[in-house]
Structure formats: structure tokens, C-alpha cells
PDB file of C-alpha atoms in Angstrom:
ATOM      1  CA  MET A   1      30.519  14.029 -35.191  1.00 60.00           C
ATOM      2  CA  LYS A   2      30.854  15.693 -31.813  1.00 70.00           C
ATOM      3  CA  GLY A   3      27.511  17.199 -32.304  1.00 73.00           C
ATOM      4  CA  SER A   4      26.052  13.610 -32.974  1.00 84.00           C
ATOM      5  CA  LYS A   5      27.331  12.239 -29.684  1.00 84.00           C
ATOM      6  CA  THR A   6      26.324  14.680 -27.488  1.00 86.00           C
ATOM      7  CA  LEU A   7      22.805  14.906 -28.548  1.00 91.00           C
ATOM      8  CA  LEU A   8      23.050  10.892 -27.872  1.00 92.00           C
ATOM      9  CA  MET A   9      24.633  11.555 -24.733  1.00 92.00           C
ATOM     10  CA  VAL A  10      21.574  13.812 -23.825  1.00 93.00           C
ATOM     11  CA  ILE A  11      19.125  11.148 -25.091  1.00 94.00           C
ATOM     12  CA  ILE A  12      20.936   8.339 -22.821  1.00 95.00           C
ATOM     13  CA  PHE A  13      20.986  10.757 -19.719  1.00 95.00           C
ATOM     14  CA  LEU A  14      17.350  11.558 -20.167  1.00 95.00           C
ATOM     15  CA  LEU A  15      16.578   7.764 -20.461  1.00 96.00           C
ATOM     16  CA  LEU A  16      18.803   7.095 -17.397  1.00 95.00           C
ATOM     17  CA  VAL A  17      16.844   9.361 -15.148  1.00 96.00           C
ATOM     18  CA  ALA A  18      13.640   7.653 -16.204  1.00 95.00           C
ATOM     19  CA  VAL A  19      15.037   4.245 -15.355  1.00 94.00           C
ATOM     20  CA  GLY A  20      16.020   5.888 -12.489  1.00 95.00           C
ATOM     21  CA  TRP A  21      12.361   6.571 -11.633  1.00 95.00           C
ATOM     22  CA  ALA A  22      11.137   3.487 -12.260  1.00 92.00           C
ATOM     23  CA  CYS A  23      14.273   1.911  -9.852  1.00 92.00           C
ATOM     24  CA  GLN A  24      13.097   4.474  -7.047  1.00 94.00           C
ATOM     25  CA  VAL A  25       9.633   3.326  -7.487  1.00 92.00           C
ATOM     26  CA  GLY A  26      10.502   0.027  -7.174  1.00 90.00           C
ATOM     27  CA  LEU A  27      12.637   0.739  -4.166  1.00 92.00           C
ATOM     28  CA  SER A  28       9.590   2.290  -2.662  1.00 93.00           C
ATOM     29  CA  ALA A  29       7.261  -0.836  -3.096  1.00 91.00           C
ATOM     30  CA  GLU A  30       9.169  -2.619  -1.485  1.00 91.00           C
ATOM     31  CA  GLN A  31       9.718  -0.702   1.638  1.00 93.00           C
ATOM     32  CA  THR A  32       5.534  -0.464   1.641  1.00 92.00           C
ATOM     33  CA  VAL A  33       3.250  -2.595  -0.429  1.00 89.00           C
ATOM     34  CA  PHE A  34       5.650  -5.356  -0.255  1.00 92.00           C
ATOM     35  CA  ASP A  35       6.389  -4.682   3.201  1.00 92.00           C
ATOM     36  CA  ASN A  36       4.501  -6.452   6.093  1.00 91.00           C
ATOM     37  CA  ASP A  37       6.033  -3.980   8.555  1.00 93.00           C
ATOM     38  CA  TYR A  38       4.860  -1.302   6.514  1.00 94.00           C
ATOM     39  CA  TYR A  39       1.204  -1.872   7.345  1.00 92.00           C
ATOM     40  CA  ARG A  40       1.572  -3.314  11.142  1.00 92.00           C
ATOM     41  CA  GLY A  41       3.326   0.367  11.460  1.00 92.00           C
ATOM     42  CA  ILE A  42       0.417   2.263   9.416  1.00 91.00           C
ATOM     43  CA  LEU A  43      -1.587   0.823  12.515  1.00 89.00           C
ATOM     44  CA  ASP A  44       0.351   1.357  14.894  1.00 88.00           C
ATOM     45  CA  GLU A  45       1.234   5.270  13.748  1.00 88.00           C
ATOM     46  CA  THR A  46      -1.968   6.297  12.310  1.00 86.00           C
ATOM     47  CA  GLY A  47      -4.971   4.584  13.685  1.00 83.00           C
ATOM     48  CA  LEU A  48      -6.065   3.107  10.725  1.00 84.00           C
ATOM     49  CA  ASP A  49      -7.750   0.019  12.236  1.00 84.00           C
ATOM     50  CA  SER A  50      -9.836   2.330  14.859  1.00 86.00           C
ATOM     51  CA  HIS A  51     -11.036   4.460  11.478  1.00 84.00           C
ATOM     52  CA  ILE A  52     -12.468   1.170   9.477  1.00 82.00           C
ATOM     53  CA  TYR A  53     -13.896  -0.246  12.806  1.00 84.00           C
ATOM     54  CA  GLY A  54     -15.800   3.044  12.973  1.00 83.00           C
ATOM     55  CA  VAL A  55     -16.787   2.813   9.227  1.00 79.00           C
ATOM     56  CA  MET A  56     -17.718  -0.895  10.210  1.00 79.00           C
ATOM     57  CA  GLN A  57     -19.864   0.088  13.223  1.00 79.00           C
ATOM     58  CA  ASP A  58     -21.685   2.920  10.968  1.00 80.00           C
ATOM     59  CA  ARG A  59     -22.788   0.738   8.049  1.00 77.00           C
ATOM     60  CA  LEU A  60     -23.642  -2.043  10.343  1.00 77.00           C
ATOM     61  CA  GLN A  61     -26.201   0.285  12.161  1.00 77.00           C
ATOM     62  CA  GLU A  62     -27.169   1.535   8.846  1.00 79.00           C
ATOM     63  CA  GLY A  63     -27.904  -2.093   7.481  1.00 75.00           C
ATOM     64  CA  ILE A  64     -29.524  -3.502  10.529  1.00 76.00           C
ATOM     65  CA  SER A  65     -31.719  -0.472  10.943  1.00 77.00           C
ATOM     66  CA  ALA A  66     -32.685  -1.089   7.607  1.00 76.00           C
ATOM     67  CA  GLU A  67     -34.105  -4.897   8.859  1.00 71.00           C
ATOM     68  CA  MET A  68     -34.960  -4.940  12.203  1.00 72.00           C
ATOM     69  CA  PRO A  69     -37.447  -2.254  14.799  1.00 72.00           C
ATOM     70  CA  ASP A  70     -35.037   0.283  15.963  1.00 71.00           C
ATOM     71  CA  ASN A  71     -34.586  -1.447  19.723  1.00 69.00           C
ATOM     72  CA  LEU A  72     -33.359  -5.020  18.097  1.00 73.00           C
ATOM     73  CA  ALA A  73     -31.187  -2.834  15.768  1.00 76.00           C
ATOM     74  CA  TYR A  74     -29.194  -0.779  18.433  1.00 76.00           C
ATOM     75  CA  VAL A  75     -29.044  -4.224  20.448  1.00 77.00           C
ATOM     76  CA  VAL A  76     -27.644  -6.343  17.536  1.00 79.00           C
ATOM     77  CA  THR A  77     -25.360  -3.406  16.571  1.00 81.00           C
ATOM     78  CA  MET A  78     -23.740  -3.248  20.350  1.00 82.00           C
ATOM     79  CA  VAL A  79     -23.608  -7.220  20.376  1.00 84.00           C
ATOM     80  CA  LEU A  80     -21.658  -7.082  17.140  1.00 84.00           C
ATOM     81  CA  SER A  81     -19.344  -4.280  17.908  1.00 84.00           C
ATOM     82  CA  ALA A  82     -18.348  -5.744  20.921  1.00 84.00           C
ATOM     83  CA  VAL A  83     -17.695  -9.569  19.365  1.00 87.00           C
ATOM     84  CA  PHE A  84     -16.104  -8.221  16.202  1.00 86.00           C
ATOM     85  CA  ASN A  85     -14.100  -5.430  18.415  1.00 87.00           C
ATOM     86  CA  GLU A  86     -11.681  -3.007  17.289  1.00 87.00           C
ATOM     87  CA  GLU A  87      -8.911  -5.452  18.496  1.00 89.00           C
ATOM     88  CA  TRP A  88      -9.955  -8.540  16.143  1.00 89.00           C
ATOM     89  CA  VAL A  89     -10.549  -6.016  13.632  1.00 87.00           C
ATOM     90  CA  GLY A  90      -6.379  -5.238  13.395  1.00 89.00           C
ATOM     91  CA  LYS A  91      -5.810  -8.338  13.535  1.00 90.00           C
ATOM     92  CA  GLN A  92      -8.059  -9.350  10.410  1.00 88.00           C
ATOM     93  CA  ILE A  93      -6.261  -6.390   8.491  1.00 88.00           C
ATOM     94  CA  LEU A  94      -3.116  -7.996   8.921  1.00 91.00           C
ATOM     95  CA  VAL A  95      -4.370 -11.513   8.361  1.00 90.00           C
ATOM     96  CA  LEU A  96      -5.608  -9.454   4.865  1.00 89.00           C
ATOM     97  CA  THR A  97      -2.143  -7.385   4.393  1.00 90.00           C
ATOM     98  CA  ASP A  98      -0.047 -10.630   4.736  1.00 92.00           C
ATOM     99  CA  ASP A  99      -1.940 -12.656   2.157  1.00 91.00           C
ATOM    100  CA  ILE A 100      -1.966  -9.452  -0.017  1.00 89.00           C
ATOM    101  CA  VAL A 101       2.082  -9.110   0.366  1.00 92.00           C
ATOM    102  CA  LEU A 102       2.283 -12.958  -0.349  1.00 91.00           C
ATOM    103  CA  TYR A 103       0.446 -12.429  -3.560  1.00 90.00           C
ATOM    104  CA  LEU A 104       2.183  -9.316  -4.521  1.00 90.00           C
ATOM    105  CA  ARG A 105       5.656 -11.017  -4.234  1.00 88.00           C
ATOM    106  CA  GLY A 106       4.526 -13.977  -6.390  1.00 87.00           C
ATOM    107  CA  GLU A 107       5.041 -16.190  -3.439  1.00 89.00           C
ATOM    108  CA  GLN A 108       1.338 -17.555  -4.239  1.00 88.00           C
ATOM    109  CA  PRO A 109      -0.481 -17.643  -7.278  1.00 88.00           C
ATOM    110  CA  SER A 110      -3.369 -15.791  -6.068  1.00 85.00           C
ATOM    111  CA  LEU A 111      -5.128 -14.136  -2.609  1.00 85.00           C
ATOM    112  CA  GLN A 112      -5.442 -17.382  -0.222  1.00 87.00           C
ATOM    113  CA  ALA A 113      -6.338 -16.617   2.913  1.00 87.00           C
ATOM    114  CA  ALA A 114      -9.827 -16.952   5.188  1.00 87.00           C
ATOM    115  CA  ILE A 115     -10.857 -15.098   8.014  1.00 87.00           C
ATOM    116  CA  ASP A 116     -12.763 -17.710  10.553  1.00 86.00           C
ATOM    117  CA  LEU A 117     -16.113 -16.908  11.395  1.00 85.00           C
ATOM    118  CA  ARG A 118     -16.936 -20.090  13.716  1.00 84.00           C
ATOM    119  CA  GLU A 119     -15.820 -19.249  17.295  1.00 84.00           C
ATOM    120  CA  LYS A 120     -17.296 -15.772  16.580  1.00 85.00           C
ATOM    121  CA  LYS A 121     -20.395 -16.660  15.422  1.00 81.00           C
ATOM    122  CA  ASP A 122     -20.877 -18.828  18.846  1.00 84.00           C
ATOM    123  CA  GLN A 123     -19.878 -15.928  20.952  1.00 86.00           C
ATOM    124  CA  LEU A 124     -22.363 -13.641  18.976  1.00 84.00           C
ATOM    125  CA  ARG A 125     -25.179 -16.346  20.029  1.00 82.00           C
ATOM    126  CA  VAL A 126     -24.311 -15.973  23.730  1.00 84.00           C
ATOM    127  CA  ASN A 127     -23.946 -12.412  23.448  1.00 84.00           C
ATOM    128  CA  LEU A 128     -27.218 -12.088  21.770  1.00 80.00           C
ATOM    129  CA  GLU A 129     -29.157 -13.959  24.483  1.00 79.00           C
ATOM    130  CA  ASN A 130     -27.510 -12.140  27.217  1.00 81.00           C
ATOM    131  CA  ALA A 131     -28.373  -8.834  25.677  1.00 78.00           C
ATOM    132  CA  LEU A 132     -31.860  -9.467  25.310  1.00 74.00           C
ATOM    133  CA  THR A 133     -32.556 -10.417  28.557  1.00 76.00           C
ATOM    134  CA  VAL A 134     -32.259  -6.274  29.308  1.00 70.00           C
ATOM    135  CA  ILE A 135     -35.028  -5.385  27.024  1.00 71.00           C
ATOM    136  CA  PRO A 136     -38.830  -5.425  28.619  1.00 73.00           C
ATOM    137  CA  ASP A 137     -40.690  -8.134  28.223  1.00 73.00           C
ATOM    138  CA  GLN A 138     -43.807  -5.149  27.281  1.00 73.00           C
ATOM    139  CA  ILE A 139     -41.009  -4.344  23.982  1.00 69.00           C
ATOM    140  CA  LEU A 140     -40.567  -7.887  22.653  1.00 69.00           C
ATOM    141  CA  PHE A 141     -44.013  -8.635  23.019  1.00 73.00           C
ATOM    142  CA  MET A 142     -44.594  -5.241  20.876  1.00 71.00           C
ATOM    143  CA  LEU A 143     -42.082  -7.001  18.422  1.00 64.00           C
ATOM    144  CA  GLY A 144     -44.068 -10.186  17.829  1.00 67.00           C
ATOM    145  CA  PHE A 145     -41.669 -12.225  20.156  1.00 69.00           C
ATOM    146  CA  ASP A 146     -42.358 -14.256  23.540  1.00 70.00           C
ATOM    147  CA  PRO A 147     -39.989 -13.347  25.990  1.00 68.00           C
ATOM    148  CA  GLN A 148     -39.793 -17.300  27.090  1.00 73.00           C
ATOM    149  CA  GLN A 149     -38.399 -18.159  23.768  1.00 72.00           C
ATOM    150  CA  LEU A 150     -35.696 -16.328  23.782  1.00 71.00           C
ATOM    151  CA  ASP A 151     -33.321 -19.199  21.654  1.00 75.00           C
ATOM    152  CA  ALA A 152     -36.279 -18.615  18.987  1.00 76.00           C
ATOM    153  CA  LEU A 153     -35.491 -14.644  18.828  1.00 72.00           C
ATOM    154  CA  VAL A 154     -31.727 -15.275  18.817  1.00 76.00           C
ATOM    155  CA  GLY A 155     -31.876 -17.528  15.903  1.00 75.00           C
ATOM    156  CA  PHE A 156     -34.113 -15.403  14.015  1.00 71.00           C
ATOM    157  CA  LEU A 157     -31.424 -12.435  14.564  1.00 72.00           C
ATOM    158  CA  VAL A 158     -29.149 -14.840  13.477  1.00 72.00           C
ATOM    159  CA  TYR A 159     -30.676 -15.730  10.551  1.00 71.00           C
ATOM    160  CA  GLN A 160     -31.315 -11.754   9.428  1.00 69.00           C
ATOM    161  CA  LEU A 161     -27.782 -11.535   9.580  1.00 70.00           C
ATOM    162  CA  PRO A 162     -26.139 -14.252   8.008  1.00 69.00           C
ATOM    163  CA  LEU A 163     -22.018 -15.152   8.614  1.00 76.00           C
ATOM    164  CA  PRO A 164     -20.180 -17.656   6.942  1.00 80.00           C
ATOM    165  CA  ASP A 165     -18.041 -19.914   8.596  1.00 82.00           C
ATOM    166  CA  GLN A 166     -15.218 -18.502   6.747  1.00 84.00           C
ATOM    167  CA  LEU A 167     -14.829 -15.429   4.633  1.00 82.00           C
ATOM    168  CA  ALA A 168     -12.204 -15.718   2.068  1.00 85.00           C
ATOM    169  CA  VAL A 169     -10.075 -12.393   1.720  1.00 79.00           C
ATOM    170  CA  GLU A 170     -10.619 -12.647  -2.359  1.00 77.00           C
ATOM    171  CA  GLU A 171     -14.097 -12.411  -1.628  1.00 77.00           C
ATOM    172  CA  LEU A 172     -14.030  -9.579   0.999  1.00 75.00           C
ATOM    173  CA  LEU A 173     -12.186  -7.246  -1.468  1.00 74.00           C
ATOM    174  CA  ALA A 174     -14.418  -8.294  -4.393  1.00 71.00           C
ATOM    175  CA  ALA A 175     -17.488  -7.160  -2.156  1.00 67.00           C
ATOM    176  CA  TRP A 176     -15.650  -4.058  -1.143  1.00 65.00           C
ATOM    177  CA  ASP A 177     -14.246  -3.287  -4.254  1.00 60.00           C
ATOM    178  CA  THR A 178     -17.323  -3.205  -6.875  1.00 56.00           C
ATOM    179  CA  ASP A 179     -15.567  -1.644  -9.613  1.00 62.00           C
ATOM    180  CA  ASP A 180     -12.323  -4.331  -9.386  1.00 66.00           C
ATOM    181  CA  ARG A 181      -9.973  -1.159  -9.533  1.00 72.00           C
ATOM    182  CA  LEU A 182      -8.580  -2.398  -6.567  1.00 75.00           C
ATOM    183  CA  ILE A 183      -8.010  -6.125  -7.821  1.00 77.00           C
ATOM    184  CA  ASP A 184      -6.729  -4.623 -11.083  1.00 82.00           C
ATOM    185  CA  ALA A 185      -4.340  -2.352  -9.495  1.00 82.00           C
ATOM    186  CA  LEU A 186      -3.261  -5.707  -7.278  1.00 84.00           C
ATOM    187  CA  ALA A 187      -2.641  -7.651 -10.354  1.00 83.00           C
ATOM    188  CA  LYS A 188      -0.138  -4.649 -12.072  1.00 85.00           C
ATOM    189  CA  ILE A 189       1.826  -3.918  -8.931  1.00 86.00           C
ATOM    190  CA  ARG A 190       2.589  -7.820  -8.642  1.00 87.00           C
ATOM    191  CA  GLN A 191       3.931  -7.753 -12.359  1.00 84.00           C
ATOM    192  CA  TYR A 192       5.548  -4.549 -11.589  1.00 83.00           C
ATOM    193  CA  GLN A 193       7.607  -6.255  -8.849  1.00 82.00           C
ATOM    194  CA  ARG A 194       8.472  -8.871 -11.058  1.00 82.00           C
ATOM    195  CA  PHE A 195      10.144  -6.982 -13.619  1.00 83.00           C
ATOM    196  CA  TYR A 196      11.319  -3.679 -12.283  1.00 81.00           C
ATOM    197  CA  GLY A 197      14.275  -5.440 -10.554  1.00 83.00           C
ATOM    198  CA  PRO A 198      15.489  -6.742 -13.655  1.00 88.00           C
ATOM    199  CA  LEU A 199      14.598  -4.076 -16.255  1.00 87.00           C
ATOM    200  CA  SER A 200      16.308  -1.798 -14.375  1.00 88.00           C
ATOM    201  CA  VAL A 201      19.679  -3.453 -14.102  1.00 90.00           C
ATOM    202  CA  THR A 202      19.695  -3.893 -17.672  1.00 92.00           C
ATOM    203  CA  GLY A 203      18.250  -0.969 -18.564  1.00 91.00           C
ATOM    204  CA  PHE A 204      21.269   0.718 -16.405  1.00 92.00           C
ATOM    205  CA  ALA A 205      23.924  -1.914 -17.736  1.00 93.00           C
ATOM    206  CA  LEU A 206      22.793  -1.184 -21.753  1.00 94.00           C
ATOM    207  CA  LEU A 207      22.855   2.797 -21.352  1.00 93.00           C
ATOM    208  CA  LEU A 208      25.887   2.769 -19.434  1.00 91.00           C
ATOM    209  CA  PHE A 209      27.740   0.400 -22.023  1.00 93.00           C
ATOM    210  CA  ALA A 210      26.376   2.478 -25.052  1.00 93.00           C
ATOM    211  CA  GLY A 211      27.504   5.820 -23.348  1.00 91.00           C
ATOM    212  CA  SER A 212      31.122   4.195 -22.761  1.00 91.00           C
ATOM    213  CA  LEU A 213      31.423   3.177 -26.585  1.00 92.00           C
ATOM    214  CA  LEU A 214      30.402   6.760 -27.410  1.00 90.00           C
ATOM    215  CA  VAL A 215      32.355   8.932 -25.037  1.00 89.00           C
ATOM    216  CA  GLY A 216      34.331   6.333 -22.506  1.00 89.00           C
ATOM    217  CA  PRO A 217      33.608   4.750 -20.029  1.00 90.00           C
ATOM    218  CA  PHE A 218      34.743   7.396 -17.659  1.00 90.00           C
ATOM    219  CA  ARG A 219      32.580  10.179 -19.272  1.00 90.00           C
ATOM    220  CA  ALA A 220      30.001   7.425 -18.854  1.00 92.00           C
ATOM    221  CA  LEU A 221      29.810   7.288 -15.255  1.00 93.00           C
ATOM    222  CA  LYS A 222      30.062  10.728 -14.895  1.00 93.00           C
ATOM    223  CA  TRP A 223      26.874  10.937 -17.107  1.00 94.00           C
ATOM    224  CA  PHE A 224      25.483   8.216 -15.460  1.00 95.00           C
ATOM    225  CA  GLY A 225      26.218   9.966 -11.852  1.00 95.00           C
ATOM    226  CA  ALA A 226      24.761  13.333 -13.054  1.00 95.00           C
ATOM    227  CA  ALA A 227      21.499  11.425 -13.833  1.00 96.00           C
ATOM    228  CA  ALA A 228      21.240  10.025 -10.484  1.00 96.00           C
ATOM    229  CA  VAL A 229      21.464  12.972  -8.827  1.00 97.00           C
ATOM    230  CA  VAL A 230      18.874  14.478 -11.323  1.00 97.00           C
ATOM    231  CA  SER A 231      16.587  11.285 -10.992  1.00 96.00           C
ATOM    232  CA  GLY A 232      16.907  11.103  -7.142  1.00 96.00           C
ATOM    233  CA  LEU A 233      16.203  14.994  -6.631  1.00 97.00           C
ATOM    234  CA  GLY A 234      13.199  14.936  -8.881  1.00 96.00           C
ATOM    235  CA  PHE A 235      11.883  11.946  -7.320  1.00 96.00           C
ATOM    236  CA  TYR A 236      12.103  13.481  -3.463  1.00 96.00           C
ATOM    237  CA  LEU A 237      10.658  16.518  -4.839  1.00 95.00           C
ATOM    238  CA  ALA A 238       7.981  14.734  -6.774  1.00 93.00           C
ATOM    239  CA  LEU A 239       7.414  13.208  -3.182  1.00 93.00           C
ATOM    240  CA  GLN A 240       7.133  16.208  -1.502  1.00 91.00           C
ATOM    241  CA  ALA A 241       4.943  17.924  -3.678  1.00 90.00           C
ATOM    242  CA  GLY A 242       2.615  15.161  -3.675  1.00 84.00           C
ATOM    243  CA  ASN A 243       2.935  14.864   0.350  1.00 83.00           C
ATOM    244  CA  TYR A 244       1.748  18.665   0.286  1.00 83.00           C
ATOM    245  CA  LEU A 245      -0.821  18.611  -2.957  1.00 80.00           C
ATOM    246  CA  TYR A 246      -2.558  15.666  -2.336  1.00 74.00           C
ATOM    247  CA  PRO A 247      -4.135  16.646   0.840  1.00 70.00           C
ATOM    248  CA  VAL A 248      -4.664  20.088  -0.522  1.00 69.00           C
ATOM    249  CA  LEU A 249      -6.724  18.766  -3.891  1.00 62.00           C
ATOM    250  CA  LEU A 250      -8.401  16.460  -1.532  1.00 64.00           C
ATOM    251  CA  ASP A 251      -9.849  18.917   1.004  1.00 63.00           C
ATOM    252  CA  SER A 252     -10.625  21.676  -1.861  1.00 60.00           C
ATOM    253  CA  GLY A 253     -12.806  18.935  -3.781  1.00 53.00           C
ATOM    254  CA  PHE A 254     -10.302  18.726  -6.863  1.00 49.00           C
ATOM    255  CA  MET A 255     -10.134  15.076  -6.209  1.00 49.00           C
ATOM    256  CA  GLU A 256     -11.975  12.586  -4.349  1.00 54.00           C
ATOM    257  CA  GLY A 257     -10.461  10.190  -1.698  1.00 51.00           C
ATOM    258  CA  ARG A 258     -11.748   6.813  -3.143  1.00 50.00           C
ATOM    259  CA  ILE A 259     -10.984   4.327  -0.035  1.00 51.00           C
ATOM    260  CA  PHE A 260     -10.411   6.147   2.639  1.00 56.00           C
ATOM    261  CA  ALA A 261     -11.645   9.635   4.442  1.00 61.00           C
ATOM    262  CA  HIS A 262      -9.302  12.398   4.396  1.00 67.00           C
ATOM    263  CA  GLU A 263      -8.724  12.637   8.216  1.00 72.00           C
ATOM    264  CA  ILE A 264      -6.848   9.147   8.038  1.00 78.00           C
ATOM    265  CA  PHE A 265      -5.993   9.710   4.178  1.00 79.00           C
ATOM    266  CA  ILE A 266      -3.147  12.232   5.301  1.00 82.00           C
ATOM    267  CA  PRO A 267      -1.715  10.538   8.096  1.00 87.00           C
ATOM    268  CA  VAL A 268      -1.432   7.369   6.153  1.00 86.00           C
ATOM    269  CA  LEU A 269      -0.191   9.181   3.008  1.00 86.00           C
ATOM    270  CA  GLU A 270       2.709  11.208   5.379  1.00 89.00           C
ATOM    271  CA  PHE A 271       3.769   7.878   7.189  1.00 92.00           C
ATOM    272  CA  SER A 272       4.433   6.187   4.000  1.00 91.00           C
ATOM    273  CA  VAL A 273       6.387   9.057   2.539  1.00 92.00           C
ATOM    274  CA  ASN A 274       8.458   9.355   5.287  1.00 93.00           C
ATOM    275  CA  ARG A 275       8.654   6.087   5.276  1.00 93.00           C
ATOM    276  CA  ILE A 276      10.777   6.108   1.447  1.00 95.00           C
ATOM    277  CA  VAL A 277      11.846  10.105   1.609  1.00 94.00           C
ATOM    278  CA  TYR A 278      15.521   8.304   2.077  1.00 95.00           C
ATOM    279  CA  ILE A 279      15.464   6.484  -1.141  1.00 96.00           C
ATOM    280  CA  PRO A 280      15.553   9.161  -3.592  1.00 96.00           C
ATOM    281  CA  VAL A 281      18.022  11.143  -1.185  1.00 96.00           C
ATOM    282  CA  TYR A 282      20.769   8.027  -1.449  1.00 97.00           C
ATOM    283  CA  TYR A 283      20.068   7.545  -4.872  1.00 96.00           C
ATOM    284  CA  ALA A 284      21.225  11.069  -5.672  1.00 96.00           C
ATOM    285  CA  LEU A 285      24.234  11.215  -3.426  1.00 97.00           C
ATOM    286  CA  ALA A 286      25.119   7.362  -5.139  1.00 95.00           C
ATOM    287  CA  GLY A 287      25.084   9.598  -8.587  1.00 95.00           C
ATOM    288  CA  LEU A 288      27.273  12.346  -6.915  1.00 96.00           C
ATOM    289  CA  ALA A 289      29.910   9.770  -5.651  1.00 96.00           C
ATOM    290  CA  ALA A 290      29.413   8.678  -9.268  1.00 94.00           C
ATOM    291  CA  VAL A 291      30.296  12.004 -10.742  1.00 94.00           C
ATOM    292  CA  LEU A 292      33.592  12.397  -8.785  1.00 95.00           C
ATOM    293  CA  LEU A 293      34.506   9.020  -9.109  1.00 94.00           C
ATOM    294  CA  GLY A 294      34.260   9.347 -12.962  1.00 90.00           C
ATOM    295  CA  THR A 295      35.764  12.951 -12.614  1.00 91.00           C
ATOM    296  CA  ALA A 296      38.999  11.580 -10.720  1.00 91.00           C
ATOM    297  CA  ALA A 297      39.295   8.579 -12.952  1.00 87.00           C
ATOM    298  CA  ASP A 298      39.109  10.619 -16.353  1.00 81.00           C
ATOM    299  CA  LYS A 299      41.617  13.000 -15.253  1.00 86.00           C
ATOM    300  CA  ILE A 300      44.075   9.788 -13.731  1.00 84.00           C
ATOM    301  CA  SER A 301      43.695   8.470 -16.916  1.00 77.00           C
ATOM    302  CA  GLY A 302      44.261  12.000 -18.972  1.00 73.00           C
ATOM    303  CA  SER A 303      47.342  12.377 -16.729  1.00 77.00           C
ATOM    304  CA  LEU A 304      48.642   8.446 -17.160  1.00 75.00           C
ATOM    305  CA  LEU A 305      48.310   9.300 -21.158  1.00 68.00           C
ATOM    306  CA  LYS A 306      49.946  12.439 -21.062  1.00 71.00           C
ATOM    307  CA  ARG A 307      52.955  10.577 -19.442  1.00 73.00           C
ATOM    308  CA  GLY A 308      52.970   7.546 -21.771  1.00 65.00           C
ATOM    309  CA  LYS A 309      53.060  10.393 -24.480  1.00 62.00           C
ATOM    310  CA  ASN A 310      56.307  12.230 -23.163  1.00 58.00           C
ATOM    311  CA  PRO A 311      58.845   9.832 -23.509  1.00 54.00           C
ATOM    312  CA  ALA A 312      57.886   9.363 -27.249  1.00 49.00           C
ATOM    313  CA  GLU A 313      57.714  12.644 -27.840  1.00 50.00           C
ATOM    314  CA  SER A 314      61.319  13.327 -26.225  1.00 46.00           C
ATOM    315  CA  GLY A 315      62.861  10.614 -28.213  1.00 47.00           C
ATOM    316  CA  ASN A 316      61.616  12.512 -31.341  1.00 45.00           C
TER     317      ASN A 316
END
């Protein structure tokens, strides 16, 4: 009988460790992907907006060079980079992330934000016209354009770069995430956020209750605390291992970074880990406190039981 109880408590212990990991993942998500300040911190601390701006410039250059002569492509690229500058890109990233946070938290049924481009389109026309005045008339003639009709040329260039009045965040993500992995991941994270809290509390309560039936409430509290210590330390080591191994695997070619280049992914990873690394530490300390509390309560309970038996024994 005693062996069966021990085996059952070991099973409960392992389940508590697993539930603890699920709880810590949820708490970590609350401090990262579900927190607007997390994304602002990334932009401030890692230079992610500068990286995205640089990638955008490179892709613009490639796309425009394929559609226009080199001289025009260079001018148009520079004008676009000036109109849609790094500061503007950073602001739009926050528009996107704020909308994603609302969606992940279940505060809206879908991604709903839209980036307004109307003002930028007007600015683009003006800047293009000003920029084209620096191109010698001979070159414009060679390209088949009349220098006296810059309005027509600007209209042609803008037509070559069709920009909508508004760009929906959902459409932007769909265009970027061609295999829908990011969209699917967001949907799964949204579901996890909805259920991890209630399920974690329910799991802890049921397992602690089952442990109390097997070995008593105070000993069950000790098992509960020990599981929290193991779970917290394990989660902490996993964070540190990931923080070290992931960049090594990326640099060695064993893994491929799908979203960001290595030089920006590593600081983003480090920033994220540093933001949540305290969670498993506090979780393990809470478990240690539960072990000490359960031990003290068990001893006090045992002492009181002995005192209660002594009068009866003396009377016999």
C-alpha cells in the first residue's frame, strides 16, 4: 500500500512539474508577446526597426530596378526611402504589434488595424517631382520622357508603384507570411492565452487535492513545493540553454532563421530571455517556501498529535 502511494505521488509530482512549465510559459508570454511594452523595448534596445528598414530598402531597390532603368530606379528608391523613413517604419511596427496584442488577448476577433498611406502618397508625388529635376534633360530624353512634362513622368512612376490608400495589417502579414506559419502561430497563441490560466489553476488544485488524499495536506504541500522547485530550475536552465544554443545552431547552419537575420535575431532573443528570466527563479523560490511551510506545518501537526495522545496514555 505504501509503495502504491509513493508511485502515485511520483506521478503527481511529474504532472506538477509539467503544469508548472505550462504556467511559466504563460507567464513568460504575458511579459513578452502579450505586452505592448515588450515590442517598444525591442525597438529601443535591439535596433529591430533599423534592420527592418534596411531590409525594406534592399527589397525596394531590387523590385524597382527590375521595373525601371537604373537612373530612375535609384532616384525612386531614394525618394521612397526618404518618404517612408526609419521613424515612420518604427511607428508602423508599433501599430502592427498593438493590433496583434489586442488580437492575441482576445480583445478583438481579428487583426483590424490599417496603415494609412494617403498622406505619404501625396508626399511621394511632391518629392518625386523635386527629385526628377536633378536628372539632366538629356538622360530624360534618352529614357523617352519629356523634361517639360514632369507631371506625366511622376504619374507614370507612381503607377509603376501602385500604393493603396490603406494597407491592412492582416493583408500585410499574409503577403509577408506566404506559408501562413505566422498566422497559424498567432491563432495558436491566442488559444493558449485563453486557456492556460484556468487550466493551470485547475491542474494545480486537482493535483494538490489528490496528493492531500494520499499523504495528507502538509506532506502534499511539500511534494507540491518540491515539484515547483524542479519545474522552476528546469525552466531556467532551458531558457539559458536556448539563449546559448540557438545562436550557435544558427551560426553553424544547423538551423535556419526564417524571420530575422542572425545579427538581429540574437539581440532580440537575449532581450526576450532577460525580460522573463526572473519568472522561473521566483517560481522555484515559491516552491522552496512551500516546502519549508509544509515541513514546518507537518512537524507542528505531528507534535500536536503526540501531545493529544499523551494524556490518554498517562490515564491508561
